[in-house]
XYZ file of C-alpha atoms in Angstrom:
242
model
C 20.538 -14.847 -9.234
C 17.383 -12.930 -10.031
C 16.940 -10.033 -12.396
C 14.267 -8.069 -14.245
C 13.777 -8.470 -17.968
C 11.642 -5.724 -19.493
C 9.730 -5.159 -22.716
C 7.255 -2.544 -23.871
C 3.541 -3.213 -24.238
C 0.447 -1.096 -24.630
C -1.194 0.385 -21.562
C -3.182 3.391 -20.446
C -1.672 6.410 -18.692
C -3.725 9.041 -16.810
C -3.231 12.777 -17.038
C -1.481 14.631 -14.228
C -4.636 15.626 -12.377
C -6.511 14.023 -9.494
C -9.686 13.196 -11.411
C -7.819 11.386 -14.159
C -5.615 9.470 -11.695
C -8.539 8.301 -9.535
C -10.563 7.294 -12.619
C -7.579 5.355 -13.946
C -7.179 3.642 -10.576
C -10.839 2.529 -10.640
C -10.372 1.047 -14.104
C -7.212 -0.745 -13.038
C -8.748 -2.074 -9.809
C -11.347 -3.975 -11.811
C -8.599 -6.230 -13.113
C -7.025 -7.147 -9.762
C -10.046 -6.850 -7.486
C -10.007 -10.496 -6.429
C -6.287 -10.491 -5.646
C -6.710 -7.379 -3.496
C -9.327 -9.253 -1.480
C -6.919 -12.181 -1.049
C -4.232 -9.824 0.284
C -6.687 -8.316 2.774
C -7.894 -11.733 3.929
C -4.281 -12.735 4.611
C -3.846 -9.535 6.614
C -7.064 -10.011 8.638
C -6.468 -13.711 9.333
C -2.927 -12.946 10.470
C -4.215 -10.177 12.728
C -6.738 -12.544 14.310
C -4.044 -15.153 14.949
C -1.852 -12.519 16.597
C -4.734 -11.487 18.866
C -5.225 -15.086 19.970
C -1.532 -15.647 20.626
C -1.046 -12.394 22.567
C -4.302 -12.534 24.531
C -5.375 -9.106 23.285
C -9.138 -8.916 22.689
C -10.027 -5.862 20.623
C -13.770 -6.574 20.800
C -13.822 -6.526 24.594
C -11.647 -3.412 24.612
C -14.236 -1.592 22.510
C -16.981 -2.632 24.918
C -14.934 -1.511 27.914
C -14.308 1.853 26.268
C -18.028 2.348 25.665
C -18.925 1.554 29.265
C -16.076 3.503 30.882
C -17.578 6.925 30.371
C -14.366 8.239 28.891
C -12.075 7.094 31.724
C -10.722 3.998 29.999
C -6.931 3.704 29.772
C -6.289 2.014 26.431
C -2.593 1.467 27.125
C -3.337 -0.613 30.229
C -5.293 -3.201 28.242
C -4.039 -6.783 28.806
C -1.670 -7.994 26.111
C -1.491 -4.626 24.333
C 2.323 -4.157 24.273
C 2.910 -7.665 22.931
C 0.080 -7.288 20.437
C 1.383 -3.945 19.167
C 4.868 -5.352 18.675
C 3.699 -8.536 16.969
C 1.187 -6.771 14.705
C 3.777 -4.175 13.690
C 6.222 -6.929 12.731
C 3.483 -8.781 10.859
C 2.512 -5.617 8.983
C 6.132 -5.071 8.027
C 6.510 -8.624 6.713
C 3.280 -8.235 4.756
C 4.406 -5.088 2.925
C 5.785 -7.027 -0.104
C 2.178 -7.960 -0.870
C 1.515 -4.285 -1.625
C 4.276 -4.385 -4.208
C 2.846 -7.625 -5.601
C -0.545 -6.025 -6.090
C 1.060 -3.085 -7.912
C 2.937 -5.566 -10.107
C -0.356 -7.275 -10.972
C -1.979 -3.949 -11.845
C 0.819 -3.222 -14.296
C 0.353 -6.630 -15.911
C -3.363 -5.926 -16.240
C -2.641 -2.493 -17.714
C -0.247 -3.980 -20.286
C -2.679 -6.810 -21.042
C -0.326 -9.520 -19.834
C -1.559 -12.747 -18.208
C -1.770 -12.505 -14.409
C -0.742 -15.425 -12.204
C -1.509 -15.886 -8.518
C 2.211 -16.147 -7.740
C 2.626 -12.558 -8.998
C 1.147 -11.383 -5.703
C 4.316 -12.550 -3.952
C 6.929 -11.025 -6.262
C 7.945 -8.600 -3.508
C 9.333 -11.543 -1.534
C 11.592 -12.478 -4.445
C 12.632 -9.097 -5.806
C 14.096 -6.178 -3.803
C 12.728 -7.729 -0.601
C 15.148 -6.099 1.848
C 14.611 -2.601 0.444
C 10.841 -3.072 0.531
C 11.054 -3.944 4.232
C 13.366 -1.015 4.976
C 11.122 1.401 3.081
C 8.046 0.053 4.876
C 9.792 0.548 8.211
C 10.899 4.096 7.362
C 7.492 5.124 6.013
C 5.839 3.554 9.048
C 8.020 5.587 11.403
C 7.303 8.779 9.457
C 3.564 8.075 9.503
C 3.595 7.223 13.210
C 5.351 10.475 14.071
C 2.835 12.394 11.955
C -0.068 10.630 13.683
C 1.427 11.344 17.096
C 1.379 15.049 16.247
C -2.421 15.125 16.592
C -3.422 12.975 13.552
C -3.943 15.852 11.078
C -0.279 16.074 9.927
C -0.499 12.585 8.382
C -2.813 14.032 5.710
C -0.073 16.426 4.634
C 2.822 13.962 5.009
C 1.309 10.961 3.220
C 1.522 12.483 -0.310
C 5.322 12.374 -0.037
C 5.141 8.578 0.361
C 2.743 7.941 -2.515
C 5.294 6.783 -5.100
C 7.648 4.793 -2.886
C 6.385 1.263 -3.537
C 6.076 1.641 -7.335
C 9.608 3.069 -7.483
C 10.917 0.119 -5.463
C 9.298 -2.283 -7.919
C 9.735 -0.704 -11.340
C 13.125 0.912 -10.754
C 14.560 -1.685 -8.365
C 15.619 1.262 -6.201
C 17.016 1.292 -2.683
C 14.691 2.270 0.149
C 16.325 5.682 0.620
C 16.358 6.404 -3.122
C 12.673 5.512 -3.371
C 11.854 7.742 -0.410
C 13.897 10.624 -1.801
C 12.504 10.394 -5.333
C 8.925 10.135 -4.087
C 9.470 13.180 -1.873
C 10.989 15.284 -4.660
C 8.249 14.524 -7.197
C 5.482 15.114 -4.643
C 7.096 18.383 -3.580
C 6.944 19.701 -7.138
C 3.323 18.604 -7.620
C 2.061 18.826 -4.061
C -1.500 19.983 -4.744
C -2.267 17.033 -7.006
C -0.536 14.554 -4.696
C -2.353 15.900 -1.628
C -5.817 15.650 -3.173
C -5.093 12.316 -4.864
C -3.729 10.766 -1.671
C -6.633 12.135 0.375
C -9.320 10.833 -1.997
C -7.545 7.507 -2.404
C -7.391 7.113 1.360
C -11.066 8.030 1.811
C -12.119 5.458 -0.764
C -9.880 2.848 0.853
C -11.467 3.306 4.290
C -15.006 3.579 2.898
C -15.515 -0.105 3.641
C -15.051 0.566 7.360
C -17.469 3.486 7.351
C -20.201 1.868 5.256
C -19.934 -1.683 6.561
C -17.034 -2.956 8.665
C -16.288 -6.088 6.661
C -16.338 -3.973 3.508
C -12.780 -2.898 4.252
C -11.713 -6.140 2.558
C -13.128 -4.756 -0.671
C -11.913 -1.166 -0.490
C -8.621 -1.095 1.465
C -6.363 -2.270 -1.428
C -7.525 0.653 -3.584
C -4.808 2.989 -2.249
C -2.168 0.679 -3.761
C -3.788 1.094 -7.168
C -3.791 4.864 -6.681
C -0.028 4.653 -6.126
C 0.373 2.853 -9.445
C -1.830 5.301 -11.352
C 0.033 8.259 -9.838
C 3.339 6.701 -10.895
C 2.026 6.291 -14.458
C 0.871 9.915 -14.544
C 4.150 11.454 -13.399
C 6.806 8.950 -14.462
C 5.173 7.279 -17.433
C 3.805 3.790 -17.975
C 6.234 1.240 -16.530
C 7.538 -1.428 -18.821
C 6.060 -4.838 -18.255
C 8.402 -6.710 -15.916
C 9.282 -10.337 -16.421
C 10.831 -11.922 -13.347
C 13.431 -14.609 -13.964
C 15.770 -16.549 -11.699
């Protein structure tokens, strides 16, 4: 049977404002930068394998869209339904890596030794609730995106604390969702701006240089950790034992 053993250590905590949270996240990201890249490589390699297995060719789809003059039907692309289903399942199964990265950030913040296996703690601790939360947040985000994209900007702040709560409080998926919503509701301005800036920085790799997304995408996970520290205090260092 697995459980969490906890003990206090030193660590930095940002103030409850966007500038302090983002600055704290940058400082924290320095310590887990390489592991964030590993997580992204796993995600990209898995996505490429799924494309090969489903016969969906995103590169050719982009070319067809450019040459169609605006008449291209994306949903009629060969292999799209199977690809969408498989990639969604893969993304869901990969969500514990986000928790693992947050766990590593906390170890860096408390000056504890980081091990490569820490990246996979989400597969050993609270795994089912992490998957359920990922599914629920994915549905919420998809609905927001379907409502003309813009609503996702205003909905995402309510999801900002979910993964840290799942890790540090060993909460259920619904409890994590509810607590994240309630805290964000009371501090919505800060959460909105923090989530927006964190997201912009995370996608900067796509805008500046496509492959750069490997370097920047994990940053939003660090923002989640720094936001948790600001509003709920520095988590205790977690020792996982079987």
